[in-house]
Coordinates of C-alpha atoms and ligand atoms in Angstrom, one line a residue:
M1 CA 142.9 -59.2 52.7
P2 CA 143.3 -57.5 49.5
G3 CA 143.7 -53.6 50.1
P4 CA 143.8 -51.0 47.4
H5 CA 147.5 -51.4 45.9
A6 CA 147.4 -55.4 45.2
S7 CA 146.7 -55.8 42.1
P8 CA 143.2 -57.3 40.5
R9 CA 143.5 -61.1 40.0
R10 CA 144.4 -62.3 36.5
R11 CA 144.3 -65.9 35.0
P12 CA 147.2 -67.8 35.2
V13 CA 148.4 -68.8 32.0
P14 CA 148.4 -72.5 31.5
G15 CA 151.6 -74.1 30.6
R16 CA 154.0 -71.5 32.7
L17 CA 156.3 -72.9 34.1
F18 CA 155.2 -74.0 38.0
A19 CA 158.2 -72.0 38.9
A20 CA 157.6 -68.8 38.2
A21 CA 154.0 -69.1 39.8
L22 CA 156.0 -69.9 42.8
I23 CA 158.6 -67.1 42.1
A24 CA 155.0 -64.5 42.0
L25 CA 153.3 -66.0 44.6
A26 CA 156.5 -65.8 47.0
L27 CA 156.9 -62.0 45.7
A28 CA 153.2 -61.1 46.2
A29 CA 153.7 -62.3 49.6
A30 CA 156.5 -60.3 50.5
L31 CA 154.5 -57.3 49.1
V32 CA 151.9 -57.6 51.3
L33 CA 154.6 -58.0 54.5
A34 CA 156.5 -54.9 53.3
F35 CA 153.6 -53.6 53.3
A36 CA 152.1 -54.4 56.7
G37 CA 155.7 -53.5 57.9
M38 CA 156.5 -50.4 57.1
T39 CA 153.1 -48.8 58.7
D40 CA 154.4 -48.3 62.2
R41 CA 154.1 -45.0 63.6
A42 CA 157.5 -44.6 65.0
H43 CA 159.0 -42.2 62.5
A44 CA 156.5 -39.3 62.7
A45 CA 157.8 -36.2 61.4
E46 CA 157.1 -33.2 63.7
P47 CA 155.9 -30.3 61.9
S48 CA 158.1 -27.0 61.6
D49 CA 156.5 -23.5 61.9
T50 CA 159.2 -20.5 59.8
D51 CA 157.7 -17.1 59.3
G52 CA 156.9 -15.8 55.9
G53 CA 160.3 -17.8 53.8
A54 CA 161.0 -20.9 53.0
M55 CA 160.7 -25.0 54.0
I56 CA 161.2 -28.9 52.5
A57 CA 159.2 -31.7 53.1
A58 CA 160.2 -34.7 52.1
A59 CA 160.9 -38.5 52.3
D60 CA 163.9 -38.4 54.1
P61 CA 165.9 -35.9 56.2
R62 CA 169.6 -36.4 54.6
A63 CA 167.5 -35.2 51.2
V64 CA 166.2 -32.3 52.8
E65 CA 168.9 -31.0 54.5
A66 CA 170.4 -31.4 51.0
G67 CA 167.8 -29.1 49.1
L68 CA 168.3 -26.7 52.5
A69 CA 171.7 -26.1 51.7
I70 CA 171.1 -25.1 48.2
L71 CA 168.7 -23.0 49.7
R72 CA 171.0 -21.1 52.1
A73 CA 173.4 -21.0 49.4
G74 CA 170.9 -18.4 47.0
G75 CA 169.2 -21.4 45.4
T76 CA 165.6 -21.1 43.8
A77 CA 163.3 -24.5 44.7
A78 CA 164.0 -26.0 41.3
D79 CA 167.1 -26.1 42.6
A80 CA 167.1 -27.7 45.1
A81 CA 164.7 -29.9 43.8
V82 CA 167.6 -30.9 41.8
A83 CA 169.9 -31.8 45.1
V84 CA 166.9 -33.7 46.8
Q85 CA 165.7 -35.8 44.2
A86 CA 169.6 -36.7 43.9
V87 CA 169.9 -37.4 47.6
L88 CA 166.8 -39.5 47.9
T89 CA 167.9 -41.6 44.5
L90 CA 170.8 -42.7 47.3
V91 CA 168.8 -42.7 50.2
E92 CA 165.3 -44.4 49.3
P93 CA 166.0 -46.3 46.5
Q94 CA 163.2 -48.2 46.4
S95 CA 161.1 -45.3 45.8
S96 CA 162.0 -43.1 43.4
G97 CA 165.5 -41.3 41.3
L98 CA 167.3 -41.0 38.5
G99 CA 166.2 -44.5 36.9
G100 CA 162.5 -43.5 36.6
G101 CA 160.6 -40.7 35.9
A102 CA 158.6 -37.7 37.9
F103 CA 155.9 -34.9 37.0
A104 CA 156.6 -31.5 38.9
V105 CA 153.6 -28.5 39.2
H106 CA 155.8 -25.4 39.0
Y107 CA 155.0 -22.0 40.4
D108 CA 157.3 -18.8 39.7
A109 CA 156.5 -15.9 42.6
G110 CA 157.7 -13.5 40.0
S111 CA 155.8 -13.8 36.9
G112 CA 152.5 -15.6 39.1
T113 CA 152.6 -18.4 36.5
V114 CA 152.5 -22.2 37.2
T115 CA 153.8 -24.4 34.8
T116 CA 153.6 -28.4 34.7
Y117 CA 156.5 -30.4 33.3
D118 CA 156.3 -34.0 32.4
G119 CA 158.5 -36.0 33.4
R120 CA 157.3 -40.1 32.7
E121 CA 158.9 -42.3 31.4
T122 CA 158.1 -43.7 27.4
A123 CA 157.4 -47.2 26.2
P124 CA 160.4 -48.6 23.9
M125 CA 159.7 -47.2 20.6
A126 CA 159.9 -51.6 19.4
A127 CA 157.1 -51.9 22.3
D128 CA 153.9 -52.3 20.9
A129 CA 150.4 -53.4 22.7
S130 CA 151.6 -57.2 22.8
L131 CA 154.4 -56.3 25.6
F132 CA 152.8 -57.3 28.3
L133 CA 150.9 -61.0 26.2
E134 CA 151.7 -64.1 26.6
D135 CA 151.3 -65.7 23.0
D136 CA 148.0 -67.1 23.6
G137 CA 146.8 -63.3 23.8
R138 CA 146.6 -63.5 27.7
P139 CA 148.0 -61.3 29.9
M140 CA 151.0 -61.9 32.1
A141 CA 151.4 -62.2 35.2
F142 CA 151.6 -59.0 36.7
L143 CA 154.5 -59.8 38.9
E144 CA 156.4 -62.3 35.9
A145 CA 155.9 -59.0 34.1
V146 CA 158.1 -57.0 37.0
T147 CA 161.6 -57.7 37.6
G148 CA 163.9 -57.6 34.4
G149 CA 163.7 -55.1 31.3
R150 CA 160.6 -55.9 29.4
S151 CA 159.0 -53.4 32.3
V152 CA 161.9 -50.9 32.0
G153 CA 160.9 -47.2 30.7
T154 CA 163.3 -44.9 29.3
P155 CA 163.8 -42.9 32.5
G156 CA 162.8 -39.2 32.3
T157 CA 163.6 -37.8 36.0
V158 CA 167.0 -36.4 34.5
R159 CA 165.3 -34.8 31.7
L160 CA 162.6 -33.0 33.9
L161 CA 164.6 -31.7 36.2
E162 CA 167.0 -30.2 33.2
R163 CA 164.2 -28.3 32.3
L164 CA 163.2 -27.1 35.9
H165 CA 166.7 -26.3 36.7
A166 CA 167.0 -23.9 33.1
D167 CA 163.6 -22.2 33.2
H168 CA 163.5 -21.0 37.2
G169 CA 167.3 -22.8 38.3
V170 CA 169.9 -19.7 39.4
R171 CA 172.8 -22.2 41.1
P172 CA 175.4 -23.3 38.9
W173 CA 173.8 -27.5 37.7
E174 CA 177.3 -28.9 38.8
S175 CA 176.9 -27.5 42.6
L176 CA 173.3 -28.8 42.8
F177 CA 175.1 -33.0 43.4
A178 CA 177.7 -32.1 45.7
D179 CA 176.3 -33.8 48.8
A180 CA 174.5 -36.5 47.0
A181 CA 177.8 -37.4 45.9
A182 CA 179.9 -37.4 48.8
L183 CA 177.2 -39.6 50.9
A184 CA 177.8 -41.7 48.1
R185 CA 181.3 -42.5 48.7
D186 CA 181.4 -41.9 52.2
G187 CA 177.9 -44.1 53.1
F188 CA 174.9 -42.6 54.4
R189 CA 172.9 -44.4 57.5
V190 CA 169.8 -47.2 56.4
S191 CA 167.1 -46.0 58.0
P192 CA 164.7 -48.5 59.2
R193 CA 162.2 -48.5 56.5
L194 CA 164.8 -49.0 54.2
A195 CA 166.7 -51.8 56.2
G196 CA 162.7 -53.8 56.5
Y197 CA 162.7 -53.2 52.7
L198 CA 165.8 -54.8 52.5
A199 CA 165.3 -58.2 54.3
S200 CA 162.2 -58.8 52.7
P201 CA 161.7 -60.9 50.0
V202 CA 160.8 -57.9 47.9
G203 CA 164.3 -56.7 48.7
N204 CA 166.1 -60.6 48.7
R205 CA 165.2 -60.7 44.9
L206 CA 167.8 -57.7 44.5
R207 CA 170.2 -60.6 45.6
A208 CA 169.9 -62.1 41.2
D209 CA 170.8 -58.8 39.7
P210 CA 174.9 -58.7 40.6
A211 CA 175.2 -54.7 40.4
A212 CA 172.3 -53.9 42.8
S213 CA 173.8 -57.1 45.0
A214 CA 177.2 -55.5 45.3
V215 CA 175.6 -52.5 47.0
F216 CA 173.0 -54.0 48.8
F217 CA 174.1 -57.5 50.5
A218 CA 177.9 -56.9 50.0
D219 CA 178.6 -58.4 53.3
G220 CA 175.9 -61.5 52.4
D221 CA 173.4 -59.9 54.6
P222 CA 171.6 -57.5 54.0
P223 CA 172.2 -54.0 56.0
A224 CA 170.3 -53.4 59.3
A225 CA 168.8 -49.5 60.0
G226 CA 172.0 -47.7 61.4
D227 CA 174.3 -49.3 58.9
R228 CA 176.2 -47.4 56.7
L229 CA 176.2 -48.4 53.2
A230 CA 178.3 -46.7 50.6
N231 CA 177.0 -46.7 46.3
P232 CA 180.3 -45.7 44.9
A233 CA 179.2 -46.4 41.4
L234 CA 176.2 -44.1 41.8
A235 CA 179.7 -41.4 43.4
E236 CA 180.5 -41.7 40.2
T237 CA 177.0 -41.2 38.0
F238 CA 176.6 -37.7 40.5
S239 CA 179.9 -37.1 39.7
R240 CA 179.6 -37.2 35.6
L241 CA 175.9 -35.6 35.8
A242 CA 177.7 -32.6 38.3
E243 CA 180.4 -32.1 35.8
D244 CA 179.0 -33.3 31.9
G245 CA 175.6 -31.6 32.6
P246 CA 172.2 -34.3 31.7
D247 CA 173.2 -35.3 28.5
A248 CA 175.3 -38.0 30.2
F249 CA 172.6 -39.4 31.4
Y250 CA 171.3 -39.8 27.8
E251 CA 174.3 -40.7 26.0
G252 CA 177.8 -42.3 26.8
P253 CA 178.8 -44.7 29.9
I254 CA 176.0 -44.1 31.7
A255 CA 173.1 -44.8 29.0
D256 CA 175.2 -47.9 28.2
A257 CA 175.1 -49.4 31.8
V258 CA 171.0 -48.9 31.4
V259 CA 170.5 -50.5 28.0
A260 CA 172.9 -53.2 29.0
A261 CA 170.6 -53.4 32.0
V262 CA 167.9 -54.0 29.8
R263 CA 168.4 -55.7 27.1
D264 CA 170.6 -58.1 28.2
H265 CA 168.4 -59.2 31.3
P266 CA 169.0 -62.9 31.5
T267 CA 165.3 -63.6 32.0
N268 CA 163.2 -61.1 30.8
L269 CA 164.3 -59.3 28.0
G270 CA 163.6 -55.6 27.3
L271 CA 163.6 -53.2 24.4
M272 CA 165.2 -50.2 25.2
T273 CA 167.7 -48.6 22.9
A274 CA 170.1 -46.3 23.1
E275 CA 168.2 -44.1 20.3
D276 CA 164.8 -43.9 23.0
L277 CA 167.2 -43.0 25.6
A278 CA 168.8 -39.5 22.6
A279 CA 165.2 -39.4 21.8
Y280 CA 163.9 -39.1 25.6
R281 CA 162.1 -35.4 26.1
A282 CA 160.6 -34.0 29.3
M283 CA 157.1 -31.8 28.1
E284 CA 156.1 -29.0 29.5
R285 CA 152.6 -30.0 30.1
A286 CA 149.0 -27.6 30.3
P287 CA 148.1 -27.4 33.9
V288 CA 145.0 -28.7 35.1
C289 CA 143.2 -26.2 37.7
V290 CA 139.5 -25.6 39.2
P291 CA 137.9 -23.3 41.0
Y292 CA 137.2 -24.4 44.7
R293 CA 136.3 -23.0 47.9
A294 CA 137.3 -19.6 46.5
R295 CA 141.2 -21.1 45.9
R296 CA 142.4 -22.1 42.6
V297 CA 143.4 -26.1 42.9
C298 CA 146.1 -26.7 39.8
G299 CA 147.7 -29.9 39.3
M300 CA 149.2 -32.2 36.4
G301 CA 147.5 -33.0 33.0
P302 CA 148.0 -36.5 30.9
P303 CA 149.9 -38.6 31.0
S304 CA 148.8 -38.2 34.5
S305 CA 145.4 -39.0 35.7
G306 CA 145.9 -36.7 39.0
G307 CA 144.8 -33.2 38.0
I308 CA 141.7 -34.1 35.9
A309 CA 140.3 -36.8 39.2
I310 CA 141.1 -34.5 41.6
G311 CA 139.7 -31.7 39.4
Q312 CA 136.6 -34.4 39.5
I313 CA 136.2 -34.6 43.5
L314 CA 136.9 -31.2 44.0
T315 CA 133.9 -30.0 41.3
L316 CA 131.1 -32.8 42.5
L317 CA 132.0 -32.0 46.4
A318 CA 131.4 -28.6 45.8
H319 CA 128.0 -30.0 45.3
E320 CA 128.0 -31.2 48.9
G321 CA 127.2 -29.0 52.3
R322 CA 128.2 -31.9 54.4
I323 CA 131.8 -32.4 53.5
V324 CA 132.0 -29.4 56.0
Q325 CA 130.9 -31.6 58.7
G326 CA 134.9 -33.2 59.5
P327 CA 136.9 -35.9 59.3
D328 CA 134.5 -37.6 62.3
S329 CA 131.5 -37.3 60.1
A330 CA 129.8 -40.4 58.5
M331 CA 128.3 -37.8 55.7
A332 CA 131.2 -36.0 55.4
R333 CA 133.4 -39.0 54.3
E334 CA 130.4 -40.5 52.3
A335 CA 130.2 -37.5 50.3
L336 CA 134.3 -37.8 49.9
I337 CA 133.7 -41.3 49.3
N338 CA 130.8 -41.6 46.2
A339 CA 132.8 -38.6 44.7
M340 CA 135.8 -40.3 44.3
M341 CA 134.2 -43.4 43.3
L342 CA 132.7 -41.8 40.0
A343 CA 136.0 -39.8 39.2
Y344 CA 137.7 -43.3 39.9
A345 CA 135.2 -45.0 37.0
D346 CA 136.1 -41.8 34.5
R347 CA 139.6 -42.2 35.6
S348 CA 139.4 -46.3 34.1
A349 CA 137.3 -45.2 31.3
W350 CA 139.3 -41.9 29.0
L351 CA 142.8 -41.1 30.5
G352 CA 145.7 -42.2 29.0
D353 CA 148.8 -40.4 27.3
A354 CA 147.0 -37.9 25.6
D355 CA 149.3 -37.0 22.7
I356 CA 148.5 -40.2 21.6
V357 CA 145.1 -41.2 22.6
E358 CA 142.0 -38.6 22.9
V359 CA 141.9 -37.8 26.1
P360 CA 138.3 -35.2 26.8
V361 CA 139.9 -33.4 29.3
D362 CA 137.8 -30.2 29.1
G363 CA 134.6 -32.5 28.9
L364 CA 135.7 -34.7 32.0
L365 CA 136.3 -31.4 33.6
D366 CA 133.0 -29.8 32.9
P367 CA 131.1 -28.2 35.3
R368 CA 127.7 -29.4 33.4
Y369 CA 129.1 -32.2 32.9
L370 CA 130.2 -32.6 36.9
A371 CA 126.7 -31.4 38.0
R372 CA 124.6 -34.2 36.1
R373 CA 127.7 -36.7 37.5
H374 CA 126.9 -35.4 40.7
G375 CA 123.1 -36.4 40.2
L376 CA 123.7 -40.1 41.0
I377 CA 125.3 -39.2 44.5
A378 CA 122.9 -36.5 45.0
T379 CA 120.6 -38.6 47.4
G380 CA 123.8 -39.6 50.1
G381 CA 124.1 -43.0 51.4
A382 CA 126.3 -45.8 49.9
I383 CA 125.9 -46.3 45.8
D384 CA 126.7 -49.2 44.5
A385 CA 130.0 -50.6 43.2
P386 CA 131.4 -50.4 40.9
A387 CA 130.5 -46.8 39.9
P388 CA 129.7 -46.3 35.7
A389 CA 132.1 -43.9 34.0
G390 CA 130.1 -40.7 33.3
L391 CA 130.0 -39.7 29.0
P392 CA 132.0 -36.1 29.1
P393 CA 131.7 -34.1 26.4
G394 CA 133.9 -34.8 23.6
A395 CA 134.2 -38.3 24.7
P396 CA 135.7 -40.6 21.7
R397 CA 134.1 -44.3 21.8
H398 CA 137.4 -45.8 22.1
A399 CA 137.0 -46.8 25.6
A400 CA 136.4 -49.6 27.3
P401 CA 137.0 -49.8 31.8
A402 CA 139.9 -51.3 32.7
E403 CA 142.7 -51.1 35.4
S404 CA 146.3 -50.3 36.3
E405 CA 148.7 -52.5 38.5
D406 CA 150.5 -50.4 41.4
R407 CA 152.9 -50.7 43.5
A408 CA 155.0 -49.2 46.6
G409 CA 157.4 -46.6 45.2
T410 CA 157.4 -43.4 45.0
S411 CA 158.1 -40.1 47.1
H412 CA 156.8 -36.8 47.5
I413 CA 158.8 -33.7 47.6
S414 CA 157.3 -29.8 48.2
I415 CA 159.4 -27.3 48.1
R416 CA 159.6 -23.5 49.1
D417 CA 162.1 -21.0 48.3
A418 CA 162.2 -17.7 49.8
A419 CA 160.7 -15.7 47.3
G420 CA 158.2 -17.4 47.2
N421 CA 158.2 -19.9 44.4
M422 CA 156.7 -23.7 45.0
L423 CA 157.4 -26.6 43.4
S424 CA 155.4 -29.7 43.9
M425 CA 157.1 -33.0 42.3
T426 CA 156.6 -36.4 42.7
G427 CA 158.4 -39.0 41.1
S428 CA 158.6 -42.6 41.3
I429 CA 160.1 -46.0 40.1
E430 CA 156.7 -47.9 40.5
G431 CA 157.0 -50.4 42.3
P432 CA 160.0 -51.2 45.1
F433 CA 163.3 -51.0 43.6
G434 CA 161.3 -50.8 40.5
A435 CA 162.0 -53.4 38.0
G436 CA 164.9 -55.4 40.8
I437 CA 167.6 -54.2 38.3
M438 CA 171.0 -51.9 38.9
A439 CA 172.4 -49.5 35.9
A440 CA 175.0 -47.4 37.4
G441 CA 174.2 -47.2 40.7
F442 CA 170.6 -46.3 40.2
M443 CA 167.4 -48.5 40.1
L444 CA 165.6 -49.0 37.0
N445 CA 161.9 -48.3 36.8
N446 CA 159.0 -51.3 36.2
E447 CA 156.6 -47.8 35.1
L448 CA 155.5 -49.8 31.9
T449 CA 154.0 -51.9 33.8
D450 CA 151.3 -48.9 34.8
F451 CA 150.3 -49.7 31.2
D452 CA 146.6 -51.7 31.2
F453 CA 148.2 -55.0 30.0
L454 CA 145.4 -55.9 27.5
P455 CA 144.9 -53.5 24.8
L456 CA 141.7 -55.0 24.4
V457 CA 138.7 -54.8 26.2
N458 CA 134.6 -56.1 25.4
G459 CA 136.0 -55.1 21.6
R460 CA 136.9 -52.1 22.2
L461 CA 140.6 -50.4 22.7
V462 CA 142.2 -49.4 26.5
P463 CA 143.2 -45.8 26.6
N464 CA 145.6 -47.2 28.5
R465 CA 147.2 -49.5 26.4
V466 CA 151.2 -50.4 25.6
G467 CA 152.2 -48.0 22.7
P468 CA 155.8 -47.1 20.9
G469 CA 156.9 -44.1 22.6
K470 CA 154.0 -43.7 24.8
R471 CA 153.8 -42.9 28.6
P472 CA 151.9 -45.5 30.9
L473 CA 148.7 -43.4 32.9
S474 CA 149.8 -42.5 36.5
S475 CA 148.4 -41.4 39.5
M476 CA 151.0 -39.3 41.0
S477 CA 149.1 -35.5 42.0
P478 CA 152.2 -33.1 42.6
T479 CA 149.5 -30.0 43.5
L480 CA 150.0 -26.4 44.1
V481 CA 146.5 -24.5 46.0
L482 CA 146.6 -20.9 44.7
D483 CA 145.0 -17.9 46.5
A484 CA 142.4 -15.7 45.5
D485 CA 144.8 -13.2 44.4
G486 CA 147.1 -16.2 42.4
R487 CA 149.6 -16.3 44.6
A488 CA 150.9 -20.4 45.7
I489 CA 150.1 -21.2 49.1
M490 CA 149.9 -25.2 49.4
A491 CA 151.8 -27.5 47.7
V492 CA 150.4 -30.9 48.8
G493 CA 151.2 -34.8 47.0
S494 CA 151.8 -38.3 48.4
P495 CA 153.3 -41.9 46.8
G496 CA 150.6 -44.7 47.4
G497 CA 149.8 -46.1 43.3
R498 CA 145.7 -45.6 42.4
A499 CA 146.0 -44.7 46.3
I500 CA 147.5 -41.2 45.5
I501 CA 144.9 -39.2 44.5
G502 CA 142.2 -40.4 47.3
Y503 CA 144.9 -39.0 49.4
T504 CA 145.7 -36.1 48.0
A505 CA 142.0 -34.9 47.9
Q506 CA 141.6 -36.3 51.2
T507 CA 144.2 -33.8 52.2
L508 CA 143.5 -31.1 50.2
V509 CA 139.4 -31.4 51.6
A510 CA 141.0 -31.5 55.1
L511 CA 143.4 -28.8 54.3
L512 CA 140.8 -26.1 52.5
D513 CA 137.5 -27.6 54.3
W514 CA 138.2 -29.1 57.7
D515 CA 140.8 -25.9 58.3
L516 CA 143.2 -28.6 59.9
P517 CA 146.8 -27.2 60.3
P518 CA 149.0 -29.1 58.1
A519 CA 150.5 -32.0 61.0
A520 CA 146.8 -32.8 61.7
A521 CA 145.6 -33.1 57.8
V522 CA 148.2 -35.6 57.0
A523 CA 147.5 -37.5 60.0
V524 CA 143.8 -37.9 58.9
P525 CA 142.1 -41.2 59.2
H526 CA 142.6 -42.3 55.8
V527 CA 138.5 -43.6 54.5
L528 CA 139.8 -44.5 50.7
N529 CA 137.6 -45.9 48.0
L530 CA 138.8 -47.0 44.2
N531 CA 135.7 -47.7 43.1
G532 CA 134.7 -51.1 45.0
P533 CA 135.0 -51.4 48.8
T534 CA 135.6 -48.5 51.0
Y535 CA 139.1 -49.1 52.9
V536 CA 139.4 -47.1 56.6
E537 CA 142.3 -47.1 57.8
V538 CA 143.0 -49.3 61.0
G539 CA 143.5 -47.5 64.4
A540 CA 140.8 -46.4 67.3
D541 CA 140.0 -43.2 65.4
G542 CA 138.9 -45.1 62.0
D543 CA 136.7 -47.4 64.2
R544 CA 133.4 -44.7 64.5
I545 CA 133.9 -43.9 60.6
A546 CA 134.0 -47.5 59.4
E547 CA 130.8 -48.7 62.5
S548 CA 128.6 -45.0 60.7
L549 CA 129.1 -45.7 57.0
A550 CA 128.3 -49.6 57.7
A551 CA 125.3 -48.4 59.2
R552 CA 124.7 -45.8 56.1
G553 CA 124.9 -49.0 53.4
H554 CA 128.6 -49.0 52.8
R555 CA 130.7 -51.8 52.2
I556 CA 133.6 -51.6 54.7
E557 CA 136.9 -53.1 54.1
R558 CA 139.7 -52.5 57.4
T559 CA 143.1 -52.2 56.5
D560 CA 146.7 -51.1 57.8
R561 CA 148.3 -50.9 54.1
L562 CA 147.6 -47.1 53.4
V563 CA 150.3 -46.1 54.1
S564 CA 150.6 -42.5 52.1
G565 CA 153.8 -40.6 52.4
L566 CA 152.0 -36.8 51.7
N567 CA 154.5 -34.1 52.1
I568 CA 153.1 -30.4 52.4
L569 CA 153.6 -27.2 53.1
V570 CA 150.7 -24.6 53.6
V571 CA 151.4 -20.9 53.7
T572 CA 149.2 -19.6 56.4
P573 CA 147.4 -16.0 56.1
D574 CA 149.8 -14.1 57.9
G575 CA 152.2 -15.3 55.5
A576 CA 153.7 -18.0 58.1
V577 CA 155.0 -21.0 56.0
T578 CA 154.2 -24.3 57.5
G579 CA 154.5 -28.0 56.9
A580 CA 154.4 -31.5 57.6
A581 CA 155.6 -34.6 56.9
D582 CA 153.5 -37.8 56.7
P583 CA 153.7 -39.9 60.4
R584 CA 152.8 -43.4 58.1
R585 CA 156.6 -42.7 56.6
E586 CA 160.3 -41.0 57.5
G587 CA 159.9 -37.9 56.1
V588 CA 160.3 -34.7 57.6
A589 CA 158.9 -30.6 57.2
R590 CA 162.5 -28.5 58.0
A591 CA 162.7 -25.0 57.3
P592 CA 166.4 -23.3 56.3
Ligands
DON1 O1 152.1 -43.5 38.1 C1 151.5 -43.7 39.1 O2 151.1 -43.6 39.1 C2 152.4 -45.0 39.9 N1 153.9 -46.4 39.4 C3 153.3 -45.3 41.0 C4 153.5 -46.1 42.0 C5 153.1 -45.8 43.9 O3 152.7 -44.5 43.7 C6 153.7 -46.7 44.3 N2 154.0 -46.3 45.6 N3 153.9 -46.1 46.6

């Protein structure tokens, strides 16, 4: 059964090697297995509580502990984020890291300001709209595009961390890598989730990459859960970064290793050059904020679609009295499903890198436009999929509906420090283990496959087409919620490809409309619509919802692949801080 993470079917390219088709099939099967194997709920994280202070929620306890050590030493949320992301690069190499990109939404308690940072990967300057096209103009098969140098975008995570640290950090940069370097040198215990991925075909493909193979298959077999795994090359990278600063990533031996891995790939050459790396900049962007239930919900603008799509969903729901009926109500779920459908339709039609294509950000969030859009769903009941995109004020005439591709490979971090600064940051290498190639101890992303492969659909230019220096459209949705006094009170976000928007929106509704505590909010069964069928998470809790939605005419697909990884923090009205990590993955929420 296809799930929301599955790639849309693409026509096979005549004349391609039969072997390539077989590899693609094997990888597709591997991804299905990997997802299916990753859904057990044995690793549920305990919610944590603390009095008015600091807390971190992230995908791995070692990463959380490294961040807490920084907070205990007087560091800020921004300082802790560097340490958390460094350790995640090591212990969760399938998901995020130095070889990828990230977005961060930061609240500064001193000034009361929200700043958003864009560390999204960029396409090489030599890339153009034909990057993922065959000679005959047809799109490459998705899985053929992923592995190798072609899909690798110029990594942005290190420049993002540099800006966060420069703007909001207080601890010395070099002190932030100590735990990550020690763990990489001495080894860490492999988690069940990493062991599962390495043992699946999606991990097995890493054997073809000598650097990755030397780390993950040094003894021939993949490591079992609990085995100790060292990564000396990554320990060396952490030491260089600590001693020489962030520039050491973008020029010199680390940069050389990245360029060589991309350009010298034996079967799928990439275009990234030393100049692309040296020119990379993390950008400060305008936050995308909407009012909702006497709060302000702030997220990431383009090149992420997250802030706009979630802003649309919530603005549509502001018209919906039925949403308050709670997670077991088919009426509430229907309101959310229908709002998601409209938002995903606009996402496909209008969103891309706003530095390069025209994106009608204000028009898409215009309350009058969304009030008109709400007319399509106001009477309730199921609406036909796909819902059409709207024509927001200021819309250019360029867009055509298009689909992006998604793979597991993302991680969300939420941090609050004792001063009340809050950070919501999502990082990604796109698919599990990214492009399947390692440089200087870290996996390189395949984020360029987030571009739409076809630049032209029905004679109209697709906004998310490949272009030189362009950033591919993302669904990552790091989000902060501010109270009526403008103070940050919630940090929310998740991995999950395009489904991130739905997971995050549902969790915001669970917190703001259903008044659920964090642990319950992240555990609510997912009901998700990406502008097609409605996916309902398997499990007894979903049965009733699935039945009542089906009775109301919704096309339901049950699936065990809605593997969100929500890591959230909430400040309660009395000032206590609570947090929770998603029971579907291995994360924890802990106080110092
Ligand atoms: O930026 C994006 O939207 C995707 N590259 C994220 C991929 C993802 O979340 C896979 N996760 N589990």
